[in-house]
C-alpha positions as protocol buffer text, in pm:
chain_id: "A"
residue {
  index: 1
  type: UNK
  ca { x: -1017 y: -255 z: -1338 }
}
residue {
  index: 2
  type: UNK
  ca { x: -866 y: -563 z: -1174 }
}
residue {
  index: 3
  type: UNK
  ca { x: -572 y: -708 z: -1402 }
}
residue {
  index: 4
  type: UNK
  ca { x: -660 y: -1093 z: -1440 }
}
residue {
  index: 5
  type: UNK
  ca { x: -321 y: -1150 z: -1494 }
}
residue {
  index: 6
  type: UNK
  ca { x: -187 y: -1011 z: -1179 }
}
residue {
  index: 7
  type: UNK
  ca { x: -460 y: -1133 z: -985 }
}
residue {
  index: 8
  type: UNK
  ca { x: -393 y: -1496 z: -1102 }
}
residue {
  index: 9
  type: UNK
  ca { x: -8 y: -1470 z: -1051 }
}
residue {
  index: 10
  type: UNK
  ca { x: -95 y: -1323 z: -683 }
}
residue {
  index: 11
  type: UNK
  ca { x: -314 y: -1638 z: -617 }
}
residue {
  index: 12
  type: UNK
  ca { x: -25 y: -1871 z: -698 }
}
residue {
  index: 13
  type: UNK
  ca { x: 188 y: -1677 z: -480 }
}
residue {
  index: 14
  type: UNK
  ca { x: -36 y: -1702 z: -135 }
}
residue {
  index: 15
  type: UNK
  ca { x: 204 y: -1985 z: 4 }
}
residue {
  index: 16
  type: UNK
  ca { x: 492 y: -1801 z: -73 }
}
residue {
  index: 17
  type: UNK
  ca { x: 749 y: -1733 z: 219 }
}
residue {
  index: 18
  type: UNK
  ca { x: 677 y: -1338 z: 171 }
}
residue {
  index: 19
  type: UNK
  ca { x: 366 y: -1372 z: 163 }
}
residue {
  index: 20
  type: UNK
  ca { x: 246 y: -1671 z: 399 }
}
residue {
  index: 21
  type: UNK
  ca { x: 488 y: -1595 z: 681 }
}
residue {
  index: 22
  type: UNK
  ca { x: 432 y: -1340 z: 986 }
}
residue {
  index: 23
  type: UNK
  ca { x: 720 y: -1061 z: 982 }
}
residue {
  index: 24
  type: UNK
  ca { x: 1013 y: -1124 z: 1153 }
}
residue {
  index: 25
  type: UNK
  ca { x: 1207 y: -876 z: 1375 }
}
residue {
  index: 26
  type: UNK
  ca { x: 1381 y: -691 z: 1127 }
}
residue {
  index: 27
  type: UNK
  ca { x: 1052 y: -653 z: 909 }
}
residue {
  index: 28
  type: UNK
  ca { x: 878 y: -532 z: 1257 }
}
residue {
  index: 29
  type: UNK
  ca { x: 1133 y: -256 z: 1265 }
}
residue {
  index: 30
  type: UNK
  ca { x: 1089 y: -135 z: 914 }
}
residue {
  index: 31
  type: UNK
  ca { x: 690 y: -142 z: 980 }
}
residue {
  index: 32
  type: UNK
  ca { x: 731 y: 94 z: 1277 }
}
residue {
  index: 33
  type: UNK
  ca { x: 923 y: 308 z: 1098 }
}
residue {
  index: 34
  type: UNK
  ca { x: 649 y: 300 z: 834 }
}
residue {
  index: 35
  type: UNK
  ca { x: 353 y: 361 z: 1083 }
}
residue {
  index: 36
  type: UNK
  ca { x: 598 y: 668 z: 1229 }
}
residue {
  index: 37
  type: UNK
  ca { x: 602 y: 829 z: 901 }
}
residue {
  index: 38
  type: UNK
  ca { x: 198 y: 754 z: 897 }
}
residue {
  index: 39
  type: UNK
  ca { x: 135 y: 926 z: 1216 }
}
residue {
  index: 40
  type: UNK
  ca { x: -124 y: 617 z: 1306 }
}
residue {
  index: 41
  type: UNK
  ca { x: -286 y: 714 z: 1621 }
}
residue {
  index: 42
  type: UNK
  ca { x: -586 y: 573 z: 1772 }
}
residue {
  index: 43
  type: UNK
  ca { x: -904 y: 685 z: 1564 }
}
residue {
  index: 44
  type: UNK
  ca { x: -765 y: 708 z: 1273 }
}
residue {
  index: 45
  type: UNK
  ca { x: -925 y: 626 z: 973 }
}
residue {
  index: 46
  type: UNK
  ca { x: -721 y: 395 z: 719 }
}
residue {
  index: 47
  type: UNK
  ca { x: -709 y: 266 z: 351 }
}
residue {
  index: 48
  type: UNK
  ca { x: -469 y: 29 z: 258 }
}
residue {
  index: 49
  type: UNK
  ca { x: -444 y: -92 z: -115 }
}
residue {
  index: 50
  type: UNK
  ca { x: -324 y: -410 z: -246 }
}
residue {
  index: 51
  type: UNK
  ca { x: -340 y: -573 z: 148 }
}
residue {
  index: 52
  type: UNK
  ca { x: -215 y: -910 z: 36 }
}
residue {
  index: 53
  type: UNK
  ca { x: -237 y: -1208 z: 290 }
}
residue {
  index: 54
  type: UNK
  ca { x: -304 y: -905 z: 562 }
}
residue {
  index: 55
  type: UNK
  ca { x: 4 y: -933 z: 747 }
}
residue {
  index: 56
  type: UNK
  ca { x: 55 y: -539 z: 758 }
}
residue {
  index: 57
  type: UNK
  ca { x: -365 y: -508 z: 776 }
}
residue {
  index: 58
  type: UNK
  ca { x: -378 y: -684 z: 1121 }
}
residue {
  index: 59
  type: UNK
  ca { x: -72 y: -447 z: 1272 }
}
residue {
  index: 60
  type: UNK
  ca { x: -229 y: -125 z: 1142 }
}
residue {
  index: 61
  type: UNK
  ca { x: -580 y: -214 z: 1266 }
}
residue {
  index: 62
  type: UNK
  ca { x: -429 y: -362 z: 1628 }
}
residue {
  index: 63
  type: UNK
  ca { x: -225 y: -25 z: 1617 }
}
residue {
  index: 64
  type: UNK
  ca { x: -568 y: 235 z: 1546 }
}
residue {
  index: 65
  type: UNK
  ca { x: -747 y: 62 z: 1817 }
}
residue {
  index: 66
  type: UNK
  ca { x: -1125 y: -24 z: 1790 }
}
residue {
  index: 67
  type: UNK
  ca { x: -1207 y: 344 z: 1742 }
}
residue {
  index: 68
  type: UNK
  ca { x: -1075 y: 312 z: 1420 }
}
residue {
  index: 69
  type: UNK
  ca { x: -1123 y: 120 z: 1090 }
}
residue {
  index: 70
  type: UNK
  ca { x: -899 y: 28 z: 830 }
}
residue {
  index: 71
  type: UNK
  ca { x: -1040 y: -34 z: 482 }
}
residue {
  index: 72
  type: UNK
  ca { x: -857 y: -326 z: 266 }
}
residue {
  index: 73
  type: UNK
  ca { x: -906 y: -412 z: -93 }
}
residue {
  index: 74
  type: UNK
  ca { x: -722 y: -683 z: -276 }
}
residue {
  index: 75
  type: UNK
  ca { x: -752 y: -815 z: -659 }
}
residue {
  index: 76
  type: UNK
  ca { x: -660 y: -1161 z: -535 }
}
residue {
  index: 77
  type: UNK
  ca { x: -920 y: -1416 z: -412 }
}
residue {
  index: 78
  type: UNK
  ca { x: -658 y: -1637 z: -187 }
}
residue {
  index: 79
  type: UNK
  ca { x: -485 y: -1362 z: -72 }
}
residue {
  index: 80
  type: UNK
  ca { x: -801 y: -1242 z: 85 }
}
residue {
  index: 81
  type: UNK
  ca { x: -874 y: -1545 z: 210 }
}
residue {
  index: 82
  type: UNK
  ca { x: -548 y: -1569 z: 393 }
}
residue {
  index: 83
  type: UNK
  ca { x: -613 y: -1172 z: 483 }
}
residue {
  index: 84
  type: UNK
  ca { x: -951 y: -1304 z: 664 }
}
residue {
  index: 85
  type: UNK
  ca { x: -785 y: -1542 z: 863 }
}
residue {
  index: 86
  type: UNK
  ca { x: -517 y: -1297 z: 962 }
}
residue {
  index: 87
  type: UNK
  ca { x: -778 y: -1066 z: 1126 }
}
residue {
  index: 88
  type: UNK
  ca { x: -1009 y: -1230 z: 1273 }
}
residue {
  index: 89
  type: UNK
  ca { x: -1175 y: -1127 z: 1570 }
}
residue {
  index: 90
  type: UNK
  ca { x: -1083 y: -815 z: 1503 }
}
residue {
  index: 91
  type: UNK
  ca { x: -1372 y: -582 z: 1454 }
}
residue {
  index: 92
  type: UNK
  ca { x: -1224 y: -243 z: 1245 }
}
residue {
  index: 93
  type: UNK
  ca { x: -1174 y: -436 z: 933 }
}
residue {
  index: 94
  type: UNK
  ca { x: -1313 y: -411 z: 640 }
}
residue {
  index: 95
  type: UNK
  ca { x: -1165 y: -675 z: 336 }
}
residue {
  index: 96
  type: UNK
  ca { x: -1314 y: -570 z: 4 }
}
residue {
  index: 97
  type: UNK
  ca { x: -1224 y: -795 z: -331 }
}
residue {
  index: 98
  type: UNK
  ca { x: -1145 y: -568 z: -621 }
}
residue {
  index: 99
  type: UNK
  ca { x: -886 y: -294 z: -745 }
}
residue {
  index: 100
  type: UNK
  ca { x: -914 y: -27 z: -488 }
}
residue {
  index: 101
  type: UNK
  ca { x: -1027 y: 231 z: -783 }
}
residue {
  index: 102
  type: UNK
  ca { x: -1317 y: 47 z: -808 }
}
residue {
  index: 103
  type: UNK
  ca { x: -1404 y: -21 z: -461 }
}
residue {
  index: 104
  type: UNK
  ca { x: -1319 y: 326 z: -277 }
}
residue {
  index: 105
  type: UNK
  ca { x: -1679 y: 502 z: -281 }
}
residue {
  index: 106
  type: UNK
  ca { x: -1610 y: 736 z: 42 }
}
residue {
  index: 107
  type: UNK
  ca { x: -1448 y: 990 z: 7 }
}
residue {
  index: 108
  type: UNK
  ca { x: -1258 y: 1221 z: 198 }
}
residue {
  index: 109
  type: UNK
  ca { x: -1270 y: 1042 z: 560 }
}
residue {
  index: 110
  type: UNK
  ca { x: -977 y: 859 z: 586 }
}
residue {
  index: 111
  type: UNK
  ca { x: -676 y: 996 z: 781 }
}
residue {
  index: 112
  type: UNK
  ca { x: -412 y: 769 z: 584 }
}
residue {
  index: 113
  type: UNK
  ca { x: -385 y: 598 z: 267 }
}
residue {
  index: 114
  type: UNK
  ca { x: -89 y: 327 z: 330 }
}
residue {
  index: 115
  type: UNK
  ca { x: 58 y: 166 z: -3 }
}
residue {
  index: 116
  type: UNK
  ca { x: 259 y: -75 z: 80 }
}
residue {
  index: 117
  type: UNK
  ca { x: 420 y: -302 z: -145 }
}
residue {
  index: 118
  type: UNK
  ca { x: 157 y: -195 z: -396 }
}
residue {
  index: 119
  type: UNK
  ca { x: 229 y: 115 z: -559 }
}
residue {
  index: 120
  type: UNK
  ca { x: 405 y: -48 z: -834 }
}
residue {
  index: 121
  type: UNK
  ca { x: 145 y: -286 z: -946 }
}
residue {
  index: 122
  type: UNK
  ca { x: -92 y: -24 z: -1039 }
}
residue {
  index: 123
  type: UNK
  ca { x: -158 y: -25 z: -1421 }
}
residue {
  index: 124
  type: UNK
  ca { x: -240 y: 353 z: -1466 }
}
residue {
  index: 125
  type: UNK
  ca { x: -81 y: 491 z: -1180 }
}
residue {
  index: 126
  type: UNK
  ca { x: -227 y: 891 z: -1233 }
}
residue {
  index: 127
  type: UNK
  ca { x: -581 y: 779 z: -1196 }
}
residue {
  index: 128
  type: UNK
  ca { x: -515 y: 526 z: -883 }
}
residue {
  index: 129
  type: UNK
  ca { x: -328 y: 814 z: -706 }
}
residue {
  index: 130
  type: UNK
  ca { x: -629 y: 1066 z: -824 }
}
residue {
  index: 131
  type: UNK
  ca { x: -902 y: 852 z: -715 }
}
residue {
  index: 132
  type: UNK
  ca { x: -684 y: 710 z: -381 }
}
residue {
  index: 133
  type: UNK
  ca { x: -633 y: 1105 z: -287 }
}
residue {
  index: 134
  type: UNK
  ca { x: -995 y: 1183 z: -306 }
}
residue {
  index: 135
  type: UNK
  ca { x: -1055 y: 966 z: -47 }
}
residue {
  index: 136
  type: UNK
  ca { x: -851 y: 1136 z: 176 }
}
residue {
  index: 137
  type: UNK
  ca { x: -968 y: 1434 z: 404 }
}
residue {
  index: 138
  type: UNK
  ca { x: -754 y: 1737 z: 394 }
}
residue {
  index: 139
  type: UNK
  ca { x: -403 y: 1724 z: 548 }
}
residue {
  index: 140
  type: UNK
  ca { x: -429 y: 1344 z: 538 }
}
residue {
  index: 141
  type: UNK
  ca { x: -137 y: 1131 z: 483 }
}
residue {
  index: 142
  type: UNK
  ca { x: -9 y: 917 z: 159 }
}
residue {
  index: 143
  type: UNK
  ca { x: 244 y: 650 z: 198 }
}
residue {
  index: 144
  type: UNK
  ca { x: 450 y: 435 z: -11 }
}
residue {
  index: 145
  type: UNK
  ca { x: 650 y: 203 z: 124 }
}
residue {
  index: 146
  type: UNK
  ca { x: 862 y: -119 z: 27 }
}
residue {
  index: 147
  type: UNK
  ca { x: 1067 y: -279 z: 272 }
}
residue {
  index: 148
  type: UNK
  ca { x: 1356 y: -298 z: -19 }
}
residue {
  index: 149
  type: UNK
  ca { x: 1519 y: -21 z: -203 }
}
residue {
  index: 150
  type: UNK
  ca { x: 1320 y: 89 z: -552 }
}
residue {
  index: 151
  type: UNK
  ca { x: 1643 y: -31 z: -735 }
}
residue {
  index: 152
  type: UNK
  ca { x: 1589 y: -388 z: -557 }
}
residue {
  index: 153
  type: UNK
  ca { x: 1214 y: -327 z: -576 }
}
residue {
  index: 154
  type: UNK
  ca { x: 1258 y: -278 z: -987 }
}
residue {
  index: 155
  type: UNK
  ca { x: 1489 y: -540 z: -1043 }
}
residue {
  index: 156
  type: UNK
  ca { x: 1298 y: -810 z: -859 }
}
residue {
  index: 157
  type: UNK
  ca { x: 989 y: -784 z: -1058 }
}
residue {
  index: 158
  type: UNK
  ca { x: 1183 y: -785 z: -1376 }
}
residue {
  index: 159
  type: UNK
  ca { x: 1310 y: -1139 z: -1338 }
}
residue {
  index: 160
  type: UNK
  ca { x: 1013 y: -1240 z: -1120 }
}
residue {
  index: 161
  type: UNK
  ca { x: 752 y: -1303 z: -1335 }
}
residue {
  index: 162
  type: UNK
  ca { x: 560 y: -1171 z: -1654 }
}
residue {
  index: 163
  type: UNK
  ca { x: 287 y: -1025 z: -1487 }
}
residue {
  index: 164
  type: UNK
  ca { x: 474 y: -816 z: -1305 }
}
residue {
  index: 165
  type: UNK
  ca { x: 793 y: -793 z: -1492 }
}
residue {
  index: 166
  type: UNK
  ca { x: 697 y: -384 z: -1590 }
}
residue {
  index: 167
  type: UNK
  ca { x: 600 y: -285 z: -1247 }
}
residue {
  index: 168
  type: UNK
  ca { x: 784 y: -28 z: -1157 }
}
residue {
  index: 169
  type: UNK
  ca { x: 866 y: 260 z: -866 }
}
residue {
  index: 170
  type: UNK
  ca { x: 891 y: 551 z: -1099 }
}
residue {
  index: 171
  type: UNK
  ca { x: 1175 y: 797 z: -1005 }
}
residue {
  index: 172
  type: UNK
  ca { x: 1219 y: 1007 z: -749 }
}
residue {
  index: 173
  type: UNK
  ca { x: 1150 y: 1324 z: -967 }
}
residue {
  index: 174
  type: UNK
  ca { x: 841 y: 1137 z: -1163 }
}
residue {
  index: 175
  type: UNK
  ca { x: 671 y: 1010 z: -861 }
}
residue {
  index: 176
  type: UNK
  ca { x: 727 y: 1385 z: -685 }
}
residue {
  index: 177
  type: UNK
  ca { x: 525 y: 1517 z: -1036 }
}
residue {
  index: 178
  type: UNK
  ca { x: 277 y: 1206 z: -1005 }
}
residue {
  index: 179
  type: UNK
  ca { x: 145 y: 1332 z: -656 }
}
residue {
  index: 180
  type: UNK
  ca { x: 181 y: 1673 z: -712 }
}
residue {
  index: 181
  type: UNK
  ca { x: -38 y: 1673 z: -1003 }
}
residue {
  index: 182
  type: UNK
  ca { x: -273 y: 1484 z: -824 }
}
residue {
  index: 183
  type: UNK
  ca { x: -292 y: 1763 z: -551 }
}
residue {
  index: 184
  type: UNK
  ca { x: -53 y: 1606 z: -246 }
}
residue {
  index: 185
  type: UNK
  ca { x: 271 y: 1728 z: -148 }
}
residue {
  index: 186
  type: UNK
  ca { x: 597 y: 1503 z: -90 }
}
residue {
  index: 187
  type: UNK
  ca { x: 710 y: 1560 z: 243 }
}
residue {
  index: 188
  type: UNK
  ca { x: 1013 y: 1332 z: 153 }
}
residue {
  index: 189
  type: UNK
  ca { x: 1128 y: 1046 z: -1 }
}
residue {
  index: 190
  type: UNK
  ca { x: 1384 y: 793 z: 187 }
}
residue {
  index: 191
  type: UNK
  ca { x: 1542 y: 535 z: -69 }
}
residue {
  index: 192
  type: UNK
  ca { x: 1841 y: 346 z: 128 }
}
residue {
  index: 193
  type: UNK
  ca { x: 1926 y: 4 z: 278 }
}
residue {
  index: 194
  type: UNK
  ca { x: 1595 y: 46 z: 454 }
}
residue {
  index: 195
  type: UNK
  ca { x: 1361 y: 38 z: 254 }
}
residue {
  index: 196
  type: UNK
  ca { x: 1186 y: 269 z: 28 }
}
residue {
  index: 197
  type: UNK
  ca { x: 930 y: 517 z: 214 }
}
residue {
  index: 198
  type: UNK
  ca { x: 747 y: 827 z: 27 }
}
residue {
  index: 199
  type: UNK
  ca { x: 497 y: 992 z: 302 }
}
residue {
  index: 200
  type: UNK
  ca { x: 295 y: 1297 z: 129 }
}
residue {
  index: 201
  type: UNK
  ca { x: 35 y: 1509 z: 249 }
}
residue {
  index: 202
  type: UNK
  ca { x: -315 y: 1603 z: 55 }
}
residue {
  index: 203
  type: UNK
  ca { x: -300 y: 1972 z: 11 }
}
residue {
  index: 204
  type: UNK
  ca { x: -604 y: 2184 z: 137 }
}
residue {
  index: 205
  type: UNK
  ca { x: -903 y: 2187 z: -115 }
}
residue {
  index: 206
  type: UNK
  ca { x: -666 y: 1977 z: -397 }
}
């Protein structure tokens, strides 16, 4: 499943300023309001797709404590690389190489599944979102997030670069019909100045 394409244009990209440097105060503020809308509490169980240079992995696993584990797959070598730096020492992490539909074999045990700055990248986004729900447990938590709008979001990866010049956050109305027909309810979306945040919850028995 992984794209070659994307995972060579995310392997260029590992010294980039996004990626390479720790957040600064502002981007601490929009990751606690992310975690908020999460609910991440000690314990909790955690998959996070797309992790990148683990800059958000090392915050959520510090955050769940060493009672908990957070689960990481990236499709780019060198970001993973610079993701196993990021956390060392730390003991509830788990880095897996591949596309997380090919890599997620447990399923329903984790409390959250935290997308962030991923969702668009995913080629066939119906079957990610029907294989990433399926490794939830009941009543546990989805999240997109971006810390830019899904109009800035969009209209930076159409000038950014060919592999991910068609990467796209769908609509508000298409992405509500993407996770309800995947069996998870949209608690809300937010889509401001702040960022762009969907939390939804996996219905019982979906």
């Amino acid at each position: 499943m992984v794209n070659r394409l994307k995972a060579n244009f995310f392997d260029v990209e590992v010294g980039s300023e996004w990626s390479s440097k720790d957040y600064g105060s502002k981007e601490l503020e929009k990751v606690g309001r992310i975690f908020e809308a999460a609910n991440l509490s000690d314990g909790d169980m955690v998959l996070e797709p797309g992790c990148g240079s683990g800059r958000l992995t090392r915050l959520i696993a510090q955050t769940i404590g060493g009672e908990g584990r957070v689960m990481a797959a990236e499709i780019s070598s060198k970001m993973l690389d610079q993701a196993r730096l990021r956390v060392q020492g730390l003991t509830n992490v788990t880095l897996v190489l591949g596309a997380v539909e090919d890599v997620t074999s447990e399923w329903g045990i984790f409390d959250v599944v935290l997308c962030h700055n991923v969702f668009p990248h995913f080629d066939d986004k119906q079957r990610a979102l029907s294989i990433l729900v399926q490794a939830l447990r009941d009543g546990g938590r989805f999240i997109v997030s971006h810390f830019m709008s899904s109009s800035e979001v969009n209209s930076l990866h159409r000038k950014t670069n060919p592999a991910v010049a068609h990467d796209f956050l769908p609509d508000h109305d298409q992405m509500k019909k993407l996770f309800e027909s995947s069996g998870m309810f949209v608690e809300y979306i937010s889509d401001d100045e702040k960022g762009y945040l969907l939390k939804a919850l996996r219905t019982i028995h979906s």
